CSV table of C-alpha atoms and ligand atoms in Angstrom, one decimal:
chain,number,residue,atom,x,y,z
A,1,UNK,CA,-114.4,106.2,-95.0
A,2,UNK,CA,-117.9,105.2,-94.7
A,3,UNK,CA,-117.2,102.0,-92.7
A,4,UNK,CA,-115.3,103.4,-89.5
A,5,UNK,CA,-116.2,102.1,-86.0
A,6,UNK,CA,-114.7,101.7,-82.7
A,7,UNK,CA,-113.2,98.8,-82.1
A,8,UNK,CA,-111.4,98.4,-78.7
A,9,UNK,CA,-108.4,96.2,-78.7
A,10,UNK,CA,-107.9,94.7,-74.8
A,11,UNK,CA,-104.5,93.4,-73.7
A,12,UNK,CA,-104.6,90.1,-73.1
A,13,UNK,CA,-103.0,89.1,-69.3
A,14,UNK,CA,-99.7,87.9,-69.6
A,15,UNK,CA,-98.5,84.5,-68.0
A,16,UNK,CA,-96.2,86.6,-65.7
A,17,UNK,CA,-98.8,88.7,-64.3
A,18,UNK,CA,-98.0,89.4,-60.4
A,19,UNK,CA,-98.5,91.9,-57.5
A,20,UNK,CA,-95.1,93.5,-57.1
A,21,UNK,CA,-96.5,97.0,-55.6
A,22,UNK,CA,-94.3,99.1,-58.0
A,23,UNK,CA,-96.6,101.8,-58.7
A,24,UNK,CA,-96.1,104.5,-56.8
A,25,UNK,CA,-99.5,106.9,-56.7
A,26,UNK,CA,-101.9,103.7,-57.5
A,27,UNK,CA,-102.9,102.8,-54.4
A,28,UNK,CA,-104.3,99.8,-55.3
A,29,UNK,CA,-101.0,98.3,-56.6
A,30,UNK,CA,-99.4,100.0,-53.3
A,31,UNK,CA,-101.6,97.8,-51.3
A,32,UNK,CA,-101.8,94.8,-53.5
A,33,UNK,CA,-98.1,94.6,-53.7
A,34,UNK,CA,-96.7,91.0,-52.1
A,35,UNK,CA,-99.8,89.1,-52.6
A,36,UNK,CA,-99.9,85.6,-54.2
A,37,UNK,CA,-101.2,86.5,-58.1
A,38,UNK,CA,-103.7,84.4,-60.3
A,39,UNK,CA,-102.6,84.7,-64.0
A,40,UNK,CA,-104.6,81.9,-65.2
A,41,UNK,CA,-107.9,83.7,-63.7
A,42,UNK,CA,-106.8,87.1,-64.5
A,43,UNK,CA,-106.1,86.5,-68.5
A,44,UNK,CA,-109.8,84.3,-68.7
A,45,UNK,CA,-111.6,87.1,-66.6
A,46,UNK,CA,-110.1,89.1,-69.5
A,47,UNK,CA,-111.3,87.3,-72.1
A,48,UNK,CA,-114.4,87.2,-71.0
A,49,UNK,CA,-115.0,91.0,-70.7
A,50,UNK,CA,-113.8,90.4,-74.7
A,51,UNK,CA,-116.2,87.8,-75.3
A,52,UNK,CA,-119.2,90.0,-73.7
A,53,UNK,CA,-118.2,93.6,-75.9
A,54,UNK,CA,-117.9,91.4,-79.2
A,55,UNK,CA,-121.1,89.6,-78.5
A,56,UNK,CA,-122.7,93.0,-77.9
A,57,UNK,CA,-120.9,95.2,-80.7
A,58,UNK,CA,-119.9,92.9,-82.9
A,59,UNK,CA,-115.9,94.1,-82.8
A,60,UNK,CA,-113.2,93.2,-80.6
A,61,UNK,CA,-109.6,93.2,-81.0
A,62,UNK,CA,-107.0,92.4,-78.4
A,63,UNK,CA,-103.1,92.6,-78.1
A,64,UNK,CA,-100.3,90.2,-77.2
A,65,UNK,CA,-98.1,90.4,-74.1
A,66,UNK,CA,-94.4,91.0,-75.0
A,67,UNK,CA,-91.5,88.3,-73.4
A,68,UNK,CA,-91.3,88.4,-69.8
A,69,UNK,CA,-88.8,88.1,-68.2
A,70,UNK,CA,-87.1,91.3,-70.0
A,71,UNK,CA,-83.7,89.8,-70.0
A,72,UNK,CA,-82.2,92.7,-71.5
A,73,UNK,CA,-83.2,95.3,-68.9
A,74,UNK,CA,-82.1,92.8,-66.3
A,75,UNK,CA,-78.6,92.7,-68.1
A,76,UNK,CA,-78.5,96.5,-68.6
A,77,UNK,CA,-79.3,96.8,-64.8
A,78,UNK,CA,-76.8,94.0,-63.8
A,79,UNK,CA,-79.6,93.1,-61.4
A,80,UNK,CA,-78.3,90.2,-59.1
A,81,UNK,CA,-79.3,88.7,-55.7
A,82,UNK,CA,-78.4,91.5,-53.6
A,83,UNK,CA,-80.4,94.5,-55.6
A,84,UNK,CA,-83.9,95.5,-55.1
A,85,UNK,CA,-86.3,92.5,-55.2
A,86,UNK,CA,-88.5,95.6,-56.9
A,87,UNK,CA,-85.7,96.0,-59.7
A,88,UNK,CA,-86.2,91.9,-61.1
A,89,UNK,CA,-89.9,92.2,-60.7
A,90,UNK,CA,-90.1,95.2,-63.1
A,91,UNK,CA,-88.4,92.7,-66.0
A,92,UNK,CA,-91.7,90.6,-64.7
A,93,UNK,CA,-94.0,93.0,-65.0
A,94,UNK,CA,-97.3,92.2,-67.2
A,95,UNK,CA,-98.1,95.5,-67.1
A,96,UNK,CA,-98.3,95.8,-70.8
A,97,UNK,CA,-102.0,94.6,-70.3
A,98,UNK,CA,-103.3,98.0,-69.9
A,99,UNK,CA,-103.8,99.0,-73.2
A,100,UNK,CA,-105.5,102.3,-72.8
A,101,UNK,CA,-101.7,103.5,-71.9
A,102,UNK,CA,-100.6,101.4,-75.3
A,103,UNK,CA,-100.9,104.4,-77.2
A,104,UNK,CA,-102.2,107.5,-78.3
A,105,UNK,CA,-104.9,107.1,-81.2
A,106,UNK,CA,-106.1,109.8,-83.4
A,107,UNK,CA,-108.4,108.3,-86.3
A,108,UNK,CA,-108.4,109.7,-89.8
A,109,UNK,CA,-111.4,112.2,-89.6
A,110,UNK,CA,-109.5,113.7,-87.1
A,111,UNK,CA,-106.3,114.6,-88.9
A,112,UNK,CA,-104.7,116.7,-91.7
A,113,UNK,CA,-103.5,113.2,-93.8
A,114,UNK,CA,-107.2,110.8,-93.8
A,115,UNK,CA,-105.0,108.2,-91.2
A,116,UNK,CA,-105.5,107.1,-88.1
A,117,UNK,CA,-102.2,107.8,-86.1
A,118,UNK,CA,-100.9,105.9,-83.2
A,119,UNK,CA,-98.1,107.0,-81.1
A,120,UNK,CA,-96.9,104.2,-78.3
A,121,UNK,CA,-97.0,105.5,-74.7
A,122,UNK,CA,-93.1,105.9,-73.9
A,123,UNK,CA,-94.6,105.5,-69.9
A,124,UNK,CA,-91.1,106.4,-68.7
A,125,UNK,CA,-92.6,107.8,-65.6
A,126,UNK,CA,-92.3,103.9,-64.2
A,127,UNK,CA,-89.4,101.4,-65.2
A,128,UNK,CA,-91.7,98.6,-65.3
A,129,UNK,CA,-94.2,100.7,-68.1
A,130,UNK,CA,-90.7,102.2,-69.6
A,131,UNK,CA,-89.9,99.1,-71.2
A,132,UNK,CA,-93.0,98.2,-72.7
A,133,UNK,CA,-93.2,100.8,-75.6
A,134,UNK,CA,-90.6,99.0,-78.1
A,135,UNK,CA,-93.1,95.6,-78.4
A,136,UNK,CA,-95.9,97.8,-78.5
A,137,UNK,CA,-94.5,100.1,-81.2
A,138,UNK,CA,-93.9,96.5,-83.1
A,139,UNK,CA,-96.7,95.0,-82.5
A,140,UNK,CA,-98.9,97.8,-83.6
A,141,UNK,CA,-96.7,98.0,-86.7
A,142,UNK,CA,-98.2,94.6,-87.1
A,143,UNK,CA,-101.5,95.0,-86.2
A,144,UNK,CA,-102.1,98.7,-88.1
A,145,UNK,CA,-99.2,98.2,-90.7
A,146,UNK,CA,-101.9,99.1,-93.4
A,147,UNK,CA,-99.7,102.7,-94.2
A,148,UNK,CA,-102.6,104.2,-96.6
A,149,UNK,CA,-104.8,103.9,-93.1
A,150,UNK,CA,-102.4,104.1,-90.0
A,151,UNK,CA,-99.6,105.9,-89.0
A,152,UNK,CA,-97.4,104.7,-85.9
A,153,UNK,CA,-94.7,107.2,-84.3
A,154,UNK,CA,-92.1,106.6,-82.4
A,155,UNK,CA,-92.7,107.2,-78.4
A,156,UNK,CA,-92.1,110.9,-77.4
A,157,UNK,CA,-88.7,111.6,-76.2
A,158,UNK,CA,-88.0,111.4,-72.4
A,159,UNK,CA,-88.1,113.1,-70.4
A,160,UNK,CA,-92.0,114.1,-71.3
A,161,UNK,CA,-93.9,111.5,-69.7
A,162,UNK,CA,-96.7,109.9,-72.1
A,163,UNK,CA,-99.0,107.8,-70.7
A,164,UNK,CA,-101.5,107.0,-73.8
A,165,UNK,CA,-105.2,107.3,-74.3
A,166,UNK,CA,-105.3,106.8,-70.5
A,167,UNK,CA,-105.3,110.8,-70.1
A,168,UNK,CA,-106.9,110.9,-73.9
A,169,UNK,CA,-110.6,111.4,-74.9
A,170,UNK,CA,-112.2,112.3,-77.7
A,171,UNK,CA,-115.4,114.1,-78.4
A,172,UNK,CA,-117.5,113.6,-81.6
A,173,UNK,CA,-120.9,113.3,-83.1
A,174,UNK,CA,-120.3,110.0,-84.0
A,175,UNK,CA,-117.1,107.7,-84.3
A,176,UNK,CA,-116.6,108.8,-88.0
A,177,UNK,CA,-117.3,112.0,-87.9
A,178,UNK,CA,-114.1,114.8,-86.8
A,179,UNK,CA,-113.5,115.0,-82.9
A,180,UNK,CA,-112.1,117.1,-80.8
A,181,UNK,CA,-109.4,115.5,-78.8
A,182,UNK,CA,-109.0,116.3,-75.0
A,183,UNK,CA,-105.7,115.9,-73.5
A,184,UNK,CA,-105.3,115.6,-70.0
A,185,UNK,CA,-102.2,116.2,-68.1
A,186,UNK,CA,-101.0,116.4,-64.3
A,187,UNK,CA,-98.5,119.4,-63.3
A,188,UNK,CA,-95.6,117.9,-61.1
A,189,UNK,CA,-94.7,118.7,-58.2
A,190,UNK,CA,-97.0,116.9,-55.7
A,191,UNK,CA,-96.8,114.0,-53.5
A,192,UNK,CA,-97.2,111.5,-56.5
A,193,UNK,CA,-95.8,111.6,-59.8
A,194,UNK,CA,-97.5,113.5,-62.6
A,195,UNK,CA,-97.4,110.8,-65.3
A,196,UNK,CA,-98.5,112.6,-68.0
A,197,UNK,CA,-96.9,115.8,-68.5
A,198,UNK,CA,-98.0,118.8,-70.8
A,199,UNK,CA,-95.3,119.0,-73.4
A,200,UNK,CA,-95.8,115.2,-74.2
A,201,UNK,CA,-99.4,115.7,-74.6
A,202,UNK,CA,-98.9,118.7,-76.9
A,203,UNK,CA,-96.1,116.8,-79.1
A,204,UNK,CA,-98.7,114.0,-79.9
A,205,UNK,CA,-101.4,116.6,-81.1
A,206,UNK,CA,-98.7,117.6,-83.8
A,207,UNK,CA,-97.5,114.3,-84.6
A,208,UNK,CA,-101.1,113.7,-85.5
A,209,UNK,CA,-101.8,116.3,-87.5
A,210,UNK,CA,-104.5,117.5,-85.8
A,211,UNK,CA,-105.9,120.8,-86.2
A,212,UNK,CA,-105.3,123.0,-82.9
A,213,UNK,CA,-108.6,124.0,-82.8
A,214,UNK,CA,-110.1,120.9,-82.5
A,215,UNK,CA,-107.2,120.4,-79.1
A,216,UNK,CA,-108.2,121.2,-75.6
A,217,UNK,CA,-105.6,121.0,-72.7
A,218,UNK,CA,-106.4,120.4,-69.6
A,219,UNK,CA,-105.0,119.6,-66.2
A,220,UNK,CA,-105.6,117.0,-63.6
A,221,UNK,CA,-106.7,118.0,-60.2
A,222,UNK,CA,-103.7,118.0,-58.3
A,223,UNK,CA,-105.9,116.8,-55.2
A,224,UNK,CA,-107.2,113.6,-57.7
A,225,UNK,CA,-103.8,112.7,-58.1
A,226,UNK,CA,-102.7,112.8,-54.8
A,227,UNK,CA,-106.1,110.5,-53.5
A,228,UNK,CA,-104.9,108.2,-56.4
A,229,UNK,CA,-106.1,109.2,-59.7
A,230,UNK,CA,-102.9,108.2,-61.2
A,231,UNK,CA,-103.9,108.7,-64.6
A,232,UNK,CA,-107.0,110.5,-65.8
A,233,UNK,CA,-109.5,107.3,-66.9
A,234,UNK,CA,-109.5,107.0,-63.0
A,235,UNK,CA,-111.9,109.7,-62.9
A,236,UNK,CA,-113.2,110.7,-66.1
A,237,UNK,CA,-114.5,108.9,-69.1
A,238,UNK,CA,-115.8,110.5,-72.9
A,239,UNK,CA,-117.7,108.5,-75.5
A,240,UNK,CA,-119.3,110.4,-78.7
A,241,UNK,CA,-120.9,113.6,-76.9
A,242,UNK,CA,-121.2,112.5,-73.5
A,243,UNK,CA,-118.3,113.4,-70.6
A,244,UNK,CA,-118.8,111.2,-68.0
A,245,UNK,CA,-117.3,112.7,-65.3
A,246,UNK,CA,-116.6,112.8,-61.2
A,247,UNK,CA,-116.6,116.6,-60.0
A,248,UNK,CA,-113.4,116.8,-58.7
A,249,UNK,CA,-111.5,115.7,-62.0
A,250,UNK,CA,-110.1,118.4,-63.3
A,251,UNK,CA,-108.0,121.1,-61.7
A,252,UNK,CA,-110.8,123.8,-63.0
A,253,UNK,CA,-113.8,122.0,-63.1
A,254,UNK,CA,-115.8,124.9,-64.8
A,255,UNK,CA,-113.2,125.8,-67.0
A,256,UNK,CA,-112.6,122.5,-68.4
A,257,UNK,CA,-116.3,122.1,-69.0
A,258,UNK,CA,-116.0,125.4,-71.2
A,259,UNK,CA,-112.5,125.0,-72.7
A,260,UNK,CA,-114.4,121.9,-74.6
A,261,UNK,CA,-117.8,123.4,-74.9
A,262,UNK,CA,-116.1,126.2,-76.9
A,263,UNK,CA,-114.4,123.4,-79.2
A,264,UNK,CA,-117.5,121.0,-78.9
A,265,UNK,CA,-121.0,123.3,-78.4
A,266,UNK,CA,-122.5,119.6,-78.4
A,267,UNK,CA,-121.0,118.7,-75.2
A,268,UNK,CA,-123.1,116.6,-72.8
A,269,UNK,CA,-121.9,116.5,-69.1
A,270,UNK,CA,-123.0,113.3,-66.6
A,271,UNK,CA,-121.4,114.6,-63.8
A,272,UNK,CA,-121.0,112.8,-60.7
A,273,UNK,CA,-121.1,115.5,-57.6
A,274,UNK,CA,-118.7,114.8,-54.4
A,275,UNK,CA,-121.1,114.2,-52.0
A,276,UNK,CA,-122.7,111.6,-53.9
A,277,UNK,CA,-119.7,109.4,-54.4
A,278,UNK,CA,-116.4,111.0,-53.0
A,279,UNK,CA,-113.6,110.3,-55.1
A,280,UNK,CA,-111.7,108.0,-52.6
A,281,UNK,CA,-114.8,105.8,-53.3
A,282,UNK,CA,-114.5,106.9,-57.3
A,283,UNK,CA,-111.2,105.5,-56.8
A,284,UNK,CA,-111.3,102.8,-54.7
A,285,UNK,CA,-114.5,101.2,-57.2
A,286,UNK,CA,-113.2,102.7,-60.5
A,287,UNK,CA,-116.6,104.1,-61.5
A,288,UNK,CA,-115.3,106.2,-64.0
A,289,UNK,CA,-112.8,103.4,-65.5
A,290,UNK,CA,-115.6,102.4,-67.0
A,291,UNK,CA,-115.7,101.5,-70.8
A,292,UNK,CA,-118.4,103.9,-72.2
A,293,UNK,CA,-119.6,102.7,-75.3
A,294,UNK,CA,-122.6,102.9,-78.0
A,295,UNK,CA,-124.8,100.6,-77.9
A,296,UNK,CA,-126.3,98.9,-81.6
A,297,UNK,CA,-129.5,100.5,-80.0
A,298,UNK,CA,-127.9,104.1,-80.0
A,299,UNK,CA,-128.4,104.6,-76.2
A,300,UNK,CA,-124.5,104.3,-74.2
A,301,UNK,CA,-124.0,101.8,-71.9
A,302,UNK,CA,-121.7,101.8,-69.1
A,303,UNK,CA,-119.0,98.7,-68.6
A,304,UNK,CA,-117.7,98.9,-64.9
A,305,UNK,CA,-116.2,96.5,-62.3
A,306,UNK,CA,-118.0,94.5,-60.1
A,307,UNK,CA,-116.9,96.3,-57.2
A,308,UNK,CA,-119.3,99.4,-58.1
A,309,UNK,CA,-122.1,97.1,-57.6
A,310,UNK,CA,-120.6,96.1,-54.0
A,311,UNK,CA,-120.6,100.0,-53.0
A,312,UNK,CA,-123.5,101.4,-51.6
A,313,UNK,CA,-122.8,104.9,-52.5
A,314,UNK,CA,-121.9,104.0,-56.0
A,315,UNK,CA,-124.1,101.6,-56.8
A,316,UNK,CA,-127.1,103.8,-55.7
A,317,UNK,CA,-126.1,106.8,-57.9
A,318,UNK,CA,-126.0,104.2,-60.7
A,319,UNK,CA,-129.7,103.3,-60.1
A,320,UNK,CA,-130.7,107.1,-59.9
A,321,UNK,CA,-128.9,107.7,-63.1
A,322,UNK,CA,-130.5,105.1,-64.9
A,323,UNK,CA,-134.2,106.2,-63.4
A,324,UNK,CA,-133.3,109.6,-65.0
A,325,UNK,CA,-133.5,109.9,-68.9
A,326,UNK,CA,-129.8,110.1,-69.1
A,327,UNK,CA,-127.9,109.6,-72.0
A,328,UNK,CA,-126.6,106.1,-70.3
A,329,UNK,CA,-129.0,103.4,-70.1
A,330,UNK,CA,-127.2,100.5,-68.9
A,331,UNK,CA,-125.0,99.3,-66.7
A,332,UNK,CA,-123.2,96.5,-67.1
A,333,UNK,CA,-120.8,95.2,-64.4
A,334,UNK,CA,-117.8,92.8,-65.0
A,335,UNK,CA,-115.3,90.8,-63.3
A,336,UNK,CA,-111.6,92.0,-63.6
A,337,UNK,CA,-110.9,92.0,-60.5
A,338,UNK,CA,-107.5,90.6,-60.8
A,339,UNK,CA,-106.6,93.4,-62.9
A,340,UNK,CA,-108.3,95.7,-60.2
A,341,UNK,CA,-106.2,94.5,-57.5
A,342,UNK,CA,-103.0,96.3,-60.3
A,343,UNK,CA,-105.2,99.2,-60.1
A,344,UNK,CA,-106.7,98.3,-63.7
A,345,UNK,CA,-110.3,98.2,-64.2
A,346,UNK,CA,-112.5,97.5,-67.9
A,347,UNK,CA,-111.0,100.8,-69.4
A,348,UNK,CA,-107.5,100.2,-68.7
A,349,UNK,CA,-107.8,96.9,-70.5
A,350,UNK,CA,-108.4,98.1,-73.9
A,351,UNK,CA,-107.4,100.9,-76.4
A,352,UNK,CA,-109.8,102.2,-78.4
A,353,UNK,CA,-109.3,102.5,-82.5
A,354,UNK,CA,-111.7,103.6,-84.5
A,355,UNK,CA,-110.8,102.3,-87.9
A,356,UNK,CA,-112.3,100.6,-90.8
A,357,UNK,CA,-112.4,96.8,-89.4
A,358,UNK,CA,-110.7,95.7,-92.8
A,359,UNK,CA,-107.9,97.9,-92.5
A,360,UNK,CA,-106.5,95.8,-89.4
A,361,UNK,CA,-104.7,92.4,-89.8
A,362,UNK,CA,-107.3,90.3,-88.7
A,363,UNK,CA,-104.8,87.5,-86.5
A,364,UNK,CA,-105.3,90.6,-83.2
A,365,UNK,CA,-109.4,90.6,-84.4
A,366,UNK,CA,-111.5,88.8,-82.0
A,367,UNK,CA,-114.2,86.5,-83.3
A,368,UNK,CA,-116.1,83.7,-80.9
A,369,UNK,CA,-113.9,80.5,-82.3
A,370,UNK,CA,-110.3,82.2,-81.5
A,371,UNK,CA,-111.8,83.2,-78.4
A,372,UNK,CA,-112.1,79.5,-77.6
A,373,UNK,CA,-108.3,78.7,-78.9
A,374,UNK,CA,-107.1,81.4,-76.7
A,375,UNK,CA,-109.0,80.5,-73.6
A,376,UNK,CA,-107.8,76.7,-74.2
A,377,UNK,CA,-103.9,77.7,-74.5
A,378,UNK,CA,-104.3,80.0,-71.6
A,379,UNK,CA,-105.7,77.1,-69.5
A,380,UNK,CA,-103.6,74.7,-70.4
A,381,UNK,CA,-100.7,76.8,-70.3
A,382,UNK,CA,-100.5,80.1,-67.7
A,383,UNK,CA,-99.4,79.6,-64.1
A,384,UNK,CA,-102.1,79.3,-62.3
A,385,UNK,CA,-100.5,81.4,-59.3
A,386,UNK,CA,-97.3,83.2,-58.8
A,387,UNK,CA,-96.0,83.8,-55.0
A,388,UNK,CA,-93.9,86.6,-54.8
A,389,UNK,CA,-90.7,84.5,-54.3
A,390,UNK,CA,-91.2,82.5,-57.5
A,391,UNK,CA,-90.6,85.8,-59.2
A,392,UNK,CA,-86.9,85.2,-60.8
A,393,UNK,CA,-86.9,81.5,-60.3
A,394,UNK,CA,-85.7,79.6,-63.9
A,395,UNK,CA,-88.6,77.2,-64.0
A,396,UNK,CA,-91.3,80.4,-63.7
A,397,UNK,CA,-89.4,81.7,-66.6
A,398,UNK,CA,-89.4,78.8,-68.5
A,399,UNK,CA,-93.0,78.2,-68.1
A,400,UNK,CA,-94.1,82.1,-68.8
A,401,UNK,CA,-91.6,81.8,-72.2
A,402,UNK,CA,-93.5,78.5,-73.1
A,403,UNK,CA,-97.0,80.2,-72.4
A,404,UNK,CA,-96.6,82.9,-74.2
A,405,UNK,CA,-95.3,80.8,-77.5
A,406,UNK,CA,-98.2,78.8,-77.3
A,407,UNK,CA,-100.3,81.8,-78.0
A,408,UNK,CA,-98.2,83.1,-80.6
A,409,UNK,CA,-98.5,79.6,-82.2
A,410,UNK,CA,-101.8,79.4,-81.6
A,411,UNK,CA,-102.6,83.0,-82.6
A,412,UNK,CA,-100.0,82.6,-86.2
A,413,UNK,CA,-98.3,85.7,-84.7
A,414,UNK,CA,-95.1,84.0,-84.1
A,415,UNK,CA,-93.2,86.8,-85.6
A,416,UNK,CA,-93.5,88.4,-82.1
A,417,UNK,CA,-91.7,85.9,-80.7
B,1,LIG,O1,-99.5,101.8,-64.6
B,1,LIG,N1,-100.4,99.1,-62.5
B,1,LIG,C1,-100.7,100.0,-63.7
B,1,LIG,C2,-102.2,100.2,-63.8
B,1,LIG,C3,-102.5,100.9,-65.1
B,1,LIG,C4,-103.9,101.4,-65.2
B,1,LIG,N2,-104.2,102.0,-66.4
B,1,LIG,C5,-105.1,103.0,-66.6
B,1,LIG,N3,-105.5,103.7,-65.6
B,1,LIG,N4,-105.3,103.3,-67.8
B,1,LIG,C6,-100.0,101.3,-63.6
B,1,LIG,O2,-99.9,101.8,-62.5
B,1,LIG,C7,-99.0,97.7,-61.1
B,1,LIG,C8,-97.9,96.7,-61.3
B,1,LIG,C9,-97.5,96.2,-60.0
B,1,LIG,O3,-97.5,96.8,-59.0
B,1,LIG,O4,-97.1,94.9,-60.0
B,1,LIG,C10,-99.2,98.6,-62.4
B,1,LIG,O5,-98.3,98.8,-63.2
């Protein structure tokens, strides 16, 4: 396993992507919620984040939205015009573009059988995330069906709530070399829901094979959660050595630094302190939802929304971090912001793999000319806004269905169809 990088694999925006407020605890769905969407912007904003990472790292991979509307959940709801305009919307939903709560990825140095293991998120903490798992279990079939390489489970069992590598990091040397997986989960009880709960988190570590002494458990700050940080990647980031971190992350700062000092001595901390940027602002900008990455060069750079660079508190701590010698040396901002406005910034985009590139079946492998294809069908073919009434009309259905065929034509993944 000589060959083994990280390759992220971003969701690409579905056709049906809308504001329908129905996350409770993410306040920027809460306050998005009603407002006319732009799916045609949101999917080639996407793409070009994709575009940028594979120009600078050479790999990309992305995955497919499954078929909106979910008839079958409508059915099994017997949603009808009298029920919760909230209830149709979740069939809607294009949530399924925030891969980081895809799945749970261990790669092969990591566990006791040499394959990378991927379990899909059951996210059954939402009904809109709920039904996303089944596609994504397929499509990943699909995508890692190489079985000498991968290994994909079936989602945890409700009623543990898994929400993917969105409370995941992993800590290593370098990509190939064995890491030490952190698992972070939220205790329930407060005034938002705990998405990720403990039990699920430890089920995954033995699906995986790993070795429990190369596991750390840790909890969420219960304050985090309740100023929004719905789901770890809001606050904290991990790449190779480096924990990239706001101060008020964990629910025992200190300890958490320790609990994965004692299972990674080579831990490197980049800790952002409260009175520098408070975590409303952490929140609000997604600092931390940043994709930390390695650059060819060795340094790390850090890929985060535009909006950091429109905060004044953020933005300056960005500055003074790079003027210090830091183990991050760039910052790159992108525009997402249609994602954003769903409370999903660059990291909730994309899932990380790290994997031998010619292990994967190459149709959900980015290169520059299916970039193009993509970007054409997309124009030619996603709405280019959806008002909130439109949701649940036939011809919005019939033009998401057609949309999302043309990609699957386009992409020779019609299987998924
Ligand atoms: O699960 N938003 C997503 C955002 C997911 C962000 N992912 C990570 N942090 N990794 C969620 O809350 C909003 C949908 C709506 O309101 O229409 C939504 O599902």
């Amino acid at each position: 396993m000589t060959n083994l990088v990280e390759i992220n694999f971003d969701g690409i925006v579905g056709p049906s992507h809308n504001y329908a407020g129905l996350s409770l605890g993410n306040i920027a769905s809460a306050s998005h919620g009603g407002d006319v969407s732009y799916p045609r912007a949101a999917a080639l904003q996407g793409l070009e984040k994709m575009r940028g990472n594979l120009a600078r790292f050479g790999h990309q991979g992305f995955l497919l939205p499954p078929p909106r509307p979910n008839n079958a959940l409508l059915r099994r709801l017997a949603v009808d015009e009298a029920t919760p305009r909230q209830l149709l919307a979740a069939a809607w939903s294009a949530s399924s573009m925030w891969t980081a709560n895809a799945a749970t990825v261990s790669p092969a140095p990591d566990t006791n059988d040499g394959r990378c293991h991927l379990t899909p998120a059951n996210l059954v903490t939402m009904l809109h995330r709920g039904q996303e798992w089944p596609d994504t279990k397929r499509m990943l079939e699909i995508a890692f069906g190489d079985s000498e390489h991968f290994a994909v489970h079936d989602a945890i069992p409700p009623s543990f709530g898994d929400e993917g590598a969105a409370n995941h990091m992993r800590l290593c040397e370098g990509h190939g070399s064995q890491g030490v997986e952190v698992f972070v989960y939220g205790r329930p009880g407060g005034k938002f829901p705990a998405r990720q709960h403990e039990q699920a988190s430890r089920a995954v570590a033995r699906l995986h094979r790993l070795d429990p002494a190369k596991c750390v458990f840790i909890e969420q700050n219960p304050t985090a959660i309740e100023a929004g940080a719905f789901h770890n990647d809001v606050v904290a980031v991990a790449n190779e050595h480096v924990l990239f971190t706001h101060a008020e992350a964990f629910a025992d700062q200190l300890g958490a630094y320790d609990a994965m000092r004692a299972a990674f001595p080579a831990l490197e901390v980049v800790e952002v302190p409260s009175d520098a940027v408070s975590i409303e602002e952490a929140i609000r900008t997604y600092l931390f939802n940043a994709q930390l990455v390695t650059q060819p060069s060795g340094g790390m750079a850090l890929i985060v929304p535009e909006e950091c660079r429109e905060s004044a508190s953020v933005w300056a701590w960005c500055e003074s971090m790079l003027a210090s010698n830091g183990p991050i040396r760039e910052v790159i901002p992108v525009d997402v912001r249609q994602s954003m406005a769903n409370g999903g910034g660059p990291a909730c985009l994309r899932l990380r793999v790290v994997c031998e590139p010619t292990t994967v079946d190459p149709r959900f492998l980015l290169s520059n000319a299916k970039a193009d294809v993509m970007a054409s069908v997309i124009e030619g073919n996603w709405p280019e806004q959806i008002d909130p009434v439109d949701i649940g009309t036939e011809s919005l259905a019939n033009t998401v269905i057609a949309a999302r065929n043309a990609l699957l034509t386009a992409l020779e993944l019609t299987e998924l169809g």
